[in-house]
XYZ file of N, CA and C in Angstrom:
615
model
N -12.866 9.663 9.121
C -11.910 9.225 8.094
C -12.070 7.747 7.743
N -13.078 7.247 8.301
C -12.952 5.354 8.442
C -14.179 5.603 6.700
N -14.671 6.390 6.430
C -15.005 6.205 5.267
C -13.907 6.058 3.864
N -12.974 6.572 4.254
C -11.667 6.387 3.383
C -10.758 5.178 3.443
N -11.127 4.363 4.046
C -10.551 3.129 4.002
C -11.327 2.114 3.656
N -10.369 0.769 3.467
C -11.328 -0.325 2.221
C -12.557 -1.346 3.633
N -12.177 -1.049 4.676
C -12.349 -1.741 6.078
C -14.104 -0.790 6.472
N -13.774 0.605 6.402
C -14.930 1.194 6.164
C -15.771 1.149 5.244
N -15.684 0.877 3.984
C -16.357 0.978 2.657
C -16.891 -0.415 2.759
N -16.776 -1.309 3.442
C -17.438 -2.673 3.609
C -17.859 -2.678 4.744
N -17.686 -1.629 5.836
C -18.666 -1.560 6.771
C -19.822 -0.895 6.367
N -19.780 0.266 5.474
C -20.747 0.714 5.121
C -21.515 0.162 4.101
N -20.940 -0.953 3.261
C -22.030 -1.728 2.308
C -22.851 -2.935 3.387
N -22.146 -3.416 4.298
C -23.107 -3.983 5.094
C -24.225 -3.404 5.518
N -23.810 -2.247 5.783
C -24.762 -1.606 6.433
C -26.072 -1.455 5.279
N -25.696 -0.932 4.273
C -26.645 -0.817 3.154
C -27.183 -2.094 2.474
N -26.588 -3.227 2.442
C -27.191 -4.207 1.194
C -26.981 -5.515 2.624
N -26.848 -5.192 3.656
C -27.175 -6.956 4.190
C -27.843 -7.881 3.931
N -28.258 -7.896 3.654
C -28.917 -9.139 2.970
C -28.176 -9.919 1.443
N -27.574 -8.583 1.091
C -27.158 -9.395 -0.260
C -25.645 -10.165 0.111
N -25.890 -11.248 -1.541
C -25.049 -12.026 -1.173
C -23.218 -11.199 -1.084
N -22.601 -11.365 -0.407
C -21.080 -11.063 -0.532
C -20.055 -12.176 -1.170
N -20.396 -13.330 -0.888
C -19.384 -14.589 -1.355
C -20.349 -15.655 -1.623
N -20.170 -16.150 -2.438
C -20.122 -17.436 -3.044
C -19.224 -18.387 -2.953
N -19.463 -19.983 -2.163
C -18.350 -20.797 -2.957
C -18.551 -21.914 -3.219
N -18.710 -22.098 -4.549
C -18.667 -23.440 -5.295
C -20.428 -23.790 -4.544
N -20.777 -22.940 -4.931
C -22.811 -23.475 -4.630
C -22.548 -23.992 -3.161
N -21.181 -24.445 -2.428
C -21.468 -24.952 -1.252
C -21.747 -24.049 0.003
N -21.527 -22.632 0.122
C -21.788 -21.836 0.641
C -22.304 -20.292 0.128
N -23.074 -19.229 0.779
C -22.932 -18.063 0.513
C -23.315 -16.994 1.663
N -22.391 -16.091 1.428
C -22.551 -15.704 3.031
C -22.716 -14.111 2.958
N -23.835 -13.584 3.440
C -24.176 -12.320 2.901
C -23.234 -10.809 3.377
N -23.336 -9.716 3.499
C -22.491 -8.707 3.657
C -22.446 -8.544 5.098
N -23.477 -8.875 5.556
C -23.932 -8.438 7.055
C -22.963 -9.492 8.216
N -23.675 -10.913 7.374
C -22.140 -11.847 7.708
C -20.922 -11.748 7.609
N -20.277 -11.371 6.731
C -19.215 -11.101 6.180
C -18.422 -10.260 7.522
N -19.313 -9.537 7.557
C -18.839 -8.557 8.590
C -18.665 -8.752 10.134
N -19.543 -9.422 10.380
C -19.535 -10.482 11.135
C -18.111 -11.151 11.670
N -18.104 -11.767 10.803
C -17.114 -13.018 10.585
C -15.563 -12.050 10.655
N -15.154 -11.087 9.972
C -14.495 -10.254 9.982
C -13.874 -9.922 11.065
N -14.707 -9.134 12.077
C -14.637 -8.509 13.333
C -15.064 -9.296 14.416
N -14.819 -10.782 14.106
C -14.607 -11.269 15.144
C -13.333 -12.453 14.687
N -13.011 -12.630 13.659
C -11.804 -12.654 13.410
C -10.515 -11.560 13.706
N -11.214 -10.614 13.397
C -9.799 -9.506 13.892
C -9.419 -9.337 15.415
N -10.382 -9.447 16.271
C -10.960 -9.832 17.567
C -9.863 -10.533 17.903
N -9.903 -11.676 17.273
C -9.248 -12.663 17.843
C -7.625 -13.047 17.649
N -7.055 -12.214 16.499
C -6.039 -11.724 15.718
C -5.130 -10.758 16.904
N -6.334 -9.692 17.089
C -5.692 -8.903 18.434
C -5.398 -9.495 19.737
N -6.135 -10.532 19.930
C -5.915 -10.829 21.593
C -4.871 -12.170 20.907
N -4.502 -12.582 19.890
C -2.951 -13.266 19.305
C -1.913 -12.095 19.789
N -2.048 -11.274 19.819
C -0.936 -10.792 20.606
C -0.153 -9.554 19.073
N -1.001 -9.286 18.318
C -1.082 -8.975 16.846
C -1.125 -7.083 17.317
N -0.022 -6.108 16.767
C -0.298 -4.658 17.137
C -0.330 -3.763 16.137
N -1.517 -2.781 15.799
C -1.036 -2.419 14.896
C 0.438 -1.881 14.442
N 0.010 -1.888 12.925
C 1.501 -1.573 12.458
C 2.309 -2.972 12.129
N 1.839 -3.991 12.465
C 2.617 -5.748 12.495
C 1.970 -6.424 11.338
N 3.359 -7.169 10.548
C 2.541 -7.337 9.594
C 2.655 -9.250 9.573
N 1.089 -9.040 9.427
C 0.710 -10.943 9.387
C 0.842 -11.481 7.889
N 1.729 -12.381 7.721
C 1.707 -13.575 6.507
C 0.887 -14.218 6.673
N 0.425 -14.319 5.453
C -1.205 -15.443 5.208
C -0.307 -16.093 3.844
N -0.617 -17.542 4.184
C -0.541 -18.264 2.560
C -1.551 -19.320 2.896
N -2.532 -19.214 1.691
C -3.521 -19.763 1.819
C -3.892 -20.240 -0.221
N -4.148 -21.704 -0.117
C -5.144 -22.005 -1.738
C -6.138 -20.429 -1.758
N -7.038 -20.624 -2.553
C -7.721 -19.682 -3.181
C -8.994 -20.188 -2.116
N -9.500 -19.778 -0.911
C -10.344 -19.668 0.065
C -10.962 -19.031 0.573
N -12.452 -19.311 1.186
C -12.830 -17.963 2.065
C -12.339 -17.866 2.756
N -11.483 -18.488 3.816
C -11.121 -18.474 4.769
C -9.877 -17.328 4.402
N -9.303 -17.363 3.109
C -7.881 -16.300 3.098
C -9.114 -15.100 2.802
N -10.387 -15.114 1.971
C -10.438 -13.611 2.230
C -11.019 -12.907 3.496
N -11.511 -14.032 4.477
C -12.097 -13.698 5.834
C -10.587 -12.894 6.526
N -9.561 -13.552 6.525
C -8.357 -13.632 7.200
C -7.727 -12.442 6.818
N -7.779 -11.921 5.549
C -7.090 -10.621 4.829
C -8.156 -9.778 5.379
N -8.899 -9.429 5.455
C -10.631 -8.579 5.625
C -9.394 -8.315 7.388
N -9.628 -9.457 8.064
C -9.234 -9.353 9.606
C -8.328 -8.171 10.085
N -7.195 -9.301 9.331
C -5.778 -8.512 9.457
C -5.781 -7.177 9.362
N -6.163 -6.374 8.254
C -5.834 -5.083 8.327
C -7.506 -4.391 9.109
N -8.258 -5.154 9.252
C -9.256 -4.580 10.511
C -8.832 -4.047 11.506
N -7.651 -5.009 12.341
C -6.614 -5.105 13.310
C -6.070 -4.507 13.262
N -5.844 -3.129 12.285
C -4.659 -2.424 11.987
C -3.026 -2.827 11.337
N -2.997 -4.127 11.695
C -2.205 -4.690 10.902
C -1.835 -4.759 9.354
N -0.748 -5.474 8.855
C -0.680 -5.507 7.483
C -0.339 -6.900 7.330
N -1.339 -6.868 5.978
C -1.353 -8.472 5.338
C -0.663 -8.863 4.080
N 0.162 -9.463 4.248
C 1.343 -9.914 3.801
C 1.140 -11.047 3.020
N 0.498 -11.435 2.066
C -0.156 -12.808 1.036
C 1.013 -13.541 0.319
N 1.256 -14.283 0.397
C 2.307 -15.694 -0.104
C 2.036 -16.171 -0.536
N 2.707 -16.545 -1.677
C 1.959 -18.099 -2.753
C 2.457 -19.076 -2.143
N 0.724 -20.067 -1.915
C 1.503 -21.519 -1.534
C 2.199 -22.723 -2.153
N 2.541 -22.090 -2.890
C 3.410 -22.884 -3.980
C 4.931 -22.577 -3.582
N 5.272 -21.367 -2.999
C 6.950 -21.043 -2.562
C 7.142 -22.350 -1.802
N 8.516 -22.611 -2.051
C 9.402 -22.922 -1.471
C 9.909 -22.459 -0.031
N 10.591 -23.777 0.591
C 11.005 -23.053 1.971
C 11.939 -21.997 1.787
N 12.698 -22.039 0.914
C 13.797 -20.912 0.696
C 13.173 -19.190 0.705
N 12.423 -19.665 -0.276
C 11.053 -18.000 -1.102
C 10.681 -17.934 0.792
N 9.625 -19.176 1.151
C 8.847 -18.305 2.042
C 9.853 -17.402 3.523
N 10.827 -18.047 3.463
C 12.292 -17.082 4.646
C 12.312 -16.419 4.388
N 13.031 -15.710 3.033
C 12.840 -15.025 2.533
C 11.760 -13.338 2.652
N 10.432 -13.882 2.518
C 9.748 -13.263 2.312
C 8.751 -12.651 3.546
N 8.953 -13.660 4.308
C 8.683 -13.748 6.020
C 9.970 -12.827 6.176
N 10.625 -13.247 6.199
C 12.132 -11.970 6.787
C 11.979 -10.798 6.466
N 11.765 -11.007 5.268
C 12.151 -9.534 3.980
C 10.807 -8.238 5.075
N 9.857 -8.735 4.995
C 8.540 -8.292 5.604
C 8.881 -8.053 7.032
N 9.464 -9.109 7.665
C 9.611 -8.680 9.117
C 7.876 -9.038 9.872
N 7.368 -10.201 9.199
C 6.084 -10.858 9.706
C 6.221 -11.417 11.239
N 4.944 -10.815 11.513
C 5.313 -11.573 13.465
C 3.964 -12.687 13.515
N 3.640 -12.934 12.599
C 2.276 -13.857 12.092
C 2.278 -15.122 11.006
N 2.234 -15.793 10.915
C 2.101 -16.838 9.811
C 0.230 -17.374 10.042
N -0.193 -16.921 8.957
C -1.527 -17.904 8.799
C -1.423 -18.685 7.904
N -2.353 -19.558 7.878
C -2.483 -20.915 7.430
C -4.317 -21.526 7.268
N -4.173 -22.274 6.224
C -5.386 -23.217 6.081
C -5.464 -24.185 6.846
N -6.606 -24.720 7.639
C -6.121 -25.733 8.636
C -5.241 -26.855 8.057
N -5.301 -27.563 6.971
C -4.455 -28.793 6.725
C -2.723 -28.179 6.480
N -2.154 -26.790 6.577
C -1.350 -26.183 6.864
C -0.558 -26.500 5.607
N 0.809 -25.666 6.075
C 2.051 -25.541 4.259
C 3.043 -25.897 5.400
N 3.675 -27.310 4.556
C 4.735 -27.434 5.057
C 6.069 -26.950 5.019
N 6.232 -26.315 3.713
C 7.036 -24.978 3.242
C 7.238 -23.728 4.532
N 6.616 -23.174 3.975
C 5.979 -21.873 4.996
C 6.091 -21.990 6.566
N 5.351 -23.778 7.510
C 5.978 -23.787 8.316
C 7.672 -23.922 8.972
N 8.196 -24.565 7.975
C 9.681 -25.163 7.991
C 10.446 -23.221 7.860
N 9.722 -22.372 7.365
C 10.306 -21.140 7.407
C 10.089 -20.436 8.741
N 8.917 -20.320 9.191
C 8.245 -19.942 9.866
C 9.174 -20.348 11.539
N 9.092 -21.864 11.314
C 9.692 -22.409 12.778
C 11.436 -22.010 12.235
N 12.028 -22.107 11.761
C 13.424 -21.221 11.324
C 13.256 -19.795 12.196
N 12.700 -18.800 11.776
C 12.553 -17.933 11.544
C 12.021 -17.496 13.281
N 11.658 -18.359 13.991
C 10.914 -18.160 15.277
C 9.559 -17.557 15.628
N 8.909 -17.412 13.831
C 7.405 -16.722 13.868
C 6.179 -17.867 14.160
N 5.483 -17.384 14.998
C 4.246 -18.396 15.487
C 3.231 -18.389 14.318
N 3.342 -19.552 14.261
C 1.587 -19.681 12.769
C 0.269 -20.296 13.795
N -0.581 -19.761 13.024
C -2.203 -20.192 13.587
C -2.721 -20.594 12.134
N -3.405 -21.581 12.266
C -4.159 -21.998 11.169
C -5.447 -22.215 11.222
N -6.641 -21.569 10.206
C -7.555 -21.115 10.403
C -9.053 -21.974 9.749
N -9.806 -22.234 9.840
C -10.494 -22.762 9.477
C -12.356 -22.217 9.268
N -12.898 -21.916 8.653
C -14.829 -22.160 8.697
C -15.465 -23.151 8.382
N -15.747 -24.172 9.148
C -16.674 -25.019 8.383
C -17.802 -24.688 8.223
N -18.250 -24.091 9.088
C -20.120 -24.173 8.357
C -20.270 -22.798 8.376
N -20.670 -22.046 7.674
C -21.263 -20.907 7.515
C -21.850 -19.566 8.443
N -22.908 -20.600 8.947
C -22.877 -19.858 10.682
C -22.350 -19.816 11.999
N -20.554 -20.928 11.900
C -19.982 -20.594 12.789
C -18.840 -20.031 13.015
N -18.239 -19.754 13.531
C -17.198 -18.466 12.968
C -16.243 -19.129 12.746
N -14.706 -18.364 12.368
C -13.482 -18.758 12.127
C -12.979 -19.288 13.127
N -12.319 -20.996 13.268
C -11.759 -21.070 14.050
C -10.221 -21.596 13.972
N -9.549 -20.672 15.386
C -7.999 -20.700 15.471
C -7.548 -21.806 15.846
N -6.462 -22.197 15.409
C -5.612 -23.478 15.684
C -4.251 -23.270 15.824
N -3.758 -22.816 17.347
C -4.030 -23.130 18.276
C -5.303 -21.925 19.001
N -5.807 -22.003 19.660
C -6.869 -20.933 20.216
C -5.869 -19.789 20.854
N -6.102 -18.194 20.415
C -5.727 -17.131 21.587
C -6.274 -17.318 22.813
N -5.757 -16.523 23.293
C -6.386 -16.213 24.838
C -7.785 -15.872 24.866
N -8.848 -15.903 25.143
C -10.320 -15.150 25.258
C -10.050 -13.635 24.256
N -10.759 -13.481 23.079
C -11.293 -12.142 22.800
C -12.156 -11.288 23.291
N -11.879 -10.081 23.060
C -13.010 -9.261 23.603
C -13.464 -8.413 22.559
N -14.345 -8.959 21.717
C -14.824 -8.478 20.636
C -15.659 -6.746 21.045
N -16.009 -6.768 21.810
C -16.317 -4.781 22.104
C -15.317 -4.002 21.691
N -14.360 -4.660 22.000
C -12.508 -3.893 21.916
C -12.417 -3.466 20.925
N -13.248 -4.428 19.566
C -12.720 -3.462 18.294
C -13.608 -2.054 18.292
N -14.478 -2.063 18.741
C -15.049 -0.647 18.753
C -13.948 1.137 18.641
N -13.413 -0.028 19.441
C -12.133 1.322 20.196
C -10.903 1.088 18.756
N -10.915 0.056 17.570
C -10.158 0.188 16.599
C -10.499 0.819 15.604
N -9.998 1.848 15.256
C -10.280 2.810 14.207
C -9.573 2.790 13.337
N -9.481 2.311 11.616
C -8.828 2.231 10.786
C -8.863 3.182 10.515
N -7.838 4.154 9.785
C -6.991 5.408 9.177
C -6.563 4.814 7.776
N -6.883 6.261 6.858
C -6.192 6.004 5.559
C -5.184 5.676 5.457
N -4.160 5.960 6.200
C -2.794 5.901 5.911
C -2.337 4.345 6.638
N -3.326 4.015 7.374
C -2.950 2.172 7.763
C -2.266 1.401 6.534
N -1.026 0.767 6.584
C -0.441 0.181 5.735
C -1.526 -1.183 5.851
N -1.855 -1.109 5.106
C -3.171 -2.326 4.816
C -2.303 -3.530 3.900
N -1.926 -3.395 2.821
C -1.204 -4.670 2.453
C 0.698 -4.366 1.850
N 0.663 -5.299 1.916
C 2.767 -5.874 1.780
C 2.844 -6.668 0.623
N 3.221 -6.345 -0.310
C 3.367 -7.158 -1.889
C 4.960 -6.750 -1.738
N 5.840 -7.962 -3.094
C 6.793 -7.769 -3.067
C 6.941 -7.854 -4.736
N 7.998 -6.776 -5.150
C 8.216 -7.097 -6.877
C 8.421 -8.251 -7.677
N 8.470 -8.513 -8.547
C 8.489 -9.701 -8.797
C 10.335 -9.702 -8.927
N 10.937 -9.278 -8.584
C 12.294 -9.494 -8.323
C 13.306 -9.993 -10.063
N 12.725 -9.604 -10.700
C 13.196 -9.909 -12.500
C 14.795 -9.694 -12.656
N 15.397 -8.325 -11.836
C 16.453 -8.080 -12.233
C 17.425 -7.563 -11.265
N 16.341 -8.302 -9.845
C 17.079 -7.916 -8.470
C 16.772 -8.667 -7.834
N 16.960 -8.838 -5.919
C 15.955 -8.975 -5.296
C 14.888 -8.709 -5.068
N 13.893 -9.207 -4.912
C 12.347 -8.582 -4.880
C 11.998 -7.607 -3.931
N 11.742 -6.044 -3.975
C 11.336 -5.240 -3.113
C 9.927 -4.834 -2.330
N 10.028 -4.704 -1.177
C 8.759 -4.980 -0.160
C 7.965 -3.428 -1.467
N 6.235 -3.412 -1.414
C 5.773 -2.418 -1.577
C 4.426 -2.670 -0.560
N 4.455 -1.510 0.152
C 3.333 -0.938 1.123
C 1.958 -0.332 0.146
N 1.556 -0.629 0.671
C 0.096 -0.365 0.322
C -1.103 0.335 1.308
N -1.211 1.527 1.316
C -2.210 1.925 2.597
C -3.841 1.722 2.191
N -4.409 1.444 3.457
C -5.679 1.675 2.826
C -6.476 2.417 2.009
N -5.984 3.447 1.509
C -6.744 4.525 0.927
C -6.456 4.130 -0.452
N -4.889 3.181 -0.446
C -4.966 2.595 -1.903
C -5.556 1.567 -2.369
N -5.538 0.772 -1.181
C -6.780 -0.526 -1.588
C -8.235 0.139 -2.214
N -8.932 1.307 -1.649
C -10.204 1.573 -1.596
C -10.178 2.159 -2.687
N -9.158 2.920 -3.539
C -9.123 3.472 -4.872
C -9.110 2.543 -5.650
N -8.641 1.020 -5.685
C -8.262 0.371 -6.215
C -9.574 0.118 -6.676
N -10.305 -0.715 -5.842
C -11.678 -1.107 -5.512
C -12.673 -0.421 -6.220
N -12.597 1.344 -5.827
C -13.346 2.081 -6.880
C -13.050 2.313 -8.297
N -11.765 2.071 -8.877
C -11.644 2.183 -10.047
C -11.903 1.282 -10.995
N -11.817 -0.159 -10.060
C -12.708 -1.605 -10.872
C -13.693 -0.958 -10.978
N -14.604 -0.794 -10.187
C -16.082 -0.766 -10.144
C -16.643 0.681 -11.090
N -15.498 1.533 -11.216
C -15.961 2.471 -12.175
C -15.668 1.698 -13.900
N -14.392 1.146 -13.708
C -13.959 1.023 -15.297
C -15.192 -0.119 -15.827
N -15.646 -0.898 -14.937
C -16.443 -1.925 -15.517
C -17.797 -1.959 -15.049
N -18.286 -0.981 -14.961
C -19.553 -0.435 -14.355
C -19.848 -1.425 -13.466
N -19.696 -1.540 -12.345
C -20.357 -2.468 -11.695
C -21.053 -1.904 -10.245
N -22.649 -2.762 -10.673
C -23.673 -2.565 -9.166
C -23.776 -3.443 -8.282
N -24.566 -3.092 -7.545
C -24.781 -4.002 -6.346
C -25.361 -5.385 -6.866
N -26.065 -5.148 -8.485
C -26.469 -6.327 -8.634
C -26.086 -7.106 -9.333
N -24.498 -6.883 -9.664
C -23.671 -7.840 -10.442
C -22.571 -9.051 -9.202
N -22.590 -10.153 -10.175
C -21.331 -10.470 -9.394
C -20.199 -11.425 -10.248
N -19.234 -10.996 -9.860
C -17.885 -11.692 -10.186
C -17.246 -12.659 -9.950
């Protein structure tokens, strides 16, 4: 069933196109599928031995980074659900939205949100803030987990029905309501870009 999820469908393009590029950023990096994957599953690795179970859902607010799409890739690797915040909220929004979710995670860019933390330490949820500097060395946590045991994910098996991401409405004529997202909807999602706008292995966006 791990072919039905968005966690499988990028294990299996690694598997097929490693070498090609997966990310680009700003000409200063590019890091191929095989990496990607890499970087991923030993981020989630390290997500789990945070003390992270499936079914728990981690807040990420992050600028527009690899590091947030390494960190989203992780999270629901982990079985977890990833919970994305604009870093532009307010301390009020991010309580809020940390509560509303019921997040046992706060991530962060290393130079961190002072918003988000001021909710976060309210709220009694632990943040880690994450960082890649160079390309070939992996993600690193701030503060460090305990030792990972990256074999361990072997034994993690993503399922379609894994609540993979946590969006909230845009709240227009209410409060804003949590919506779940399982993996099987991310991976439809994914295929229906790539059908509506024909896209191959040898395009990129």
């Amino acid at each position: 069933m791990e072919c039905l999820t968005l966690t499988g469908f990028l294990k299996h393009v690694a598997e097929k196109y490693p070498s090609h590029r997966a990310i680009s950023v700003s000409g200063r990096l590019d890091i191929t599928h095989a990496r990607l994957q890499q970087l991923v599953e030993r981020a989630a690795s390290q997500i789990v031995a945070a003390g992270v179970k499936p079914g728990d859902v981690v807040a990420l607010t992050f600028p527009n980074t690899i590091e947030f799409v390494i960190m989203f890739l992780a999270v629901i690797r982990a079985r977890a659900t990833a919970a994305p915040l604009n870093s532009a909220y307010m301390t009020e929004e991010f309580e809020f939205y940390l509560s509303d979710s019921e997040s046992k995670l706060l991530l962060t860019a290393k130079e961190g949100n002072e918003a988000a933390q001021a909710a976060a330490s309210k709220l009694k949820i632990p943040r880690i803030s994450v960082t890649l500097s160079q390309p070939e060395s992996d993600v690193a946590f701030s503060p460090a987990p305990p030792e990972s045991d990256l074999e361990s994910m072997s034994k993690i098996v993503n399922e379609p029905s894994d609540v993979g991401l946590f969006l909230h409405t845009s709240g227009t004529t209410s409060r804003p309501k949590g919506v779940p997202l399982a993996q099987l909807n991310l991976l439809s999602s994914v295929n229906n870009i790539k059908s509506v706008y024909k896209l191959s292995d040898t395009d990129s966006t």
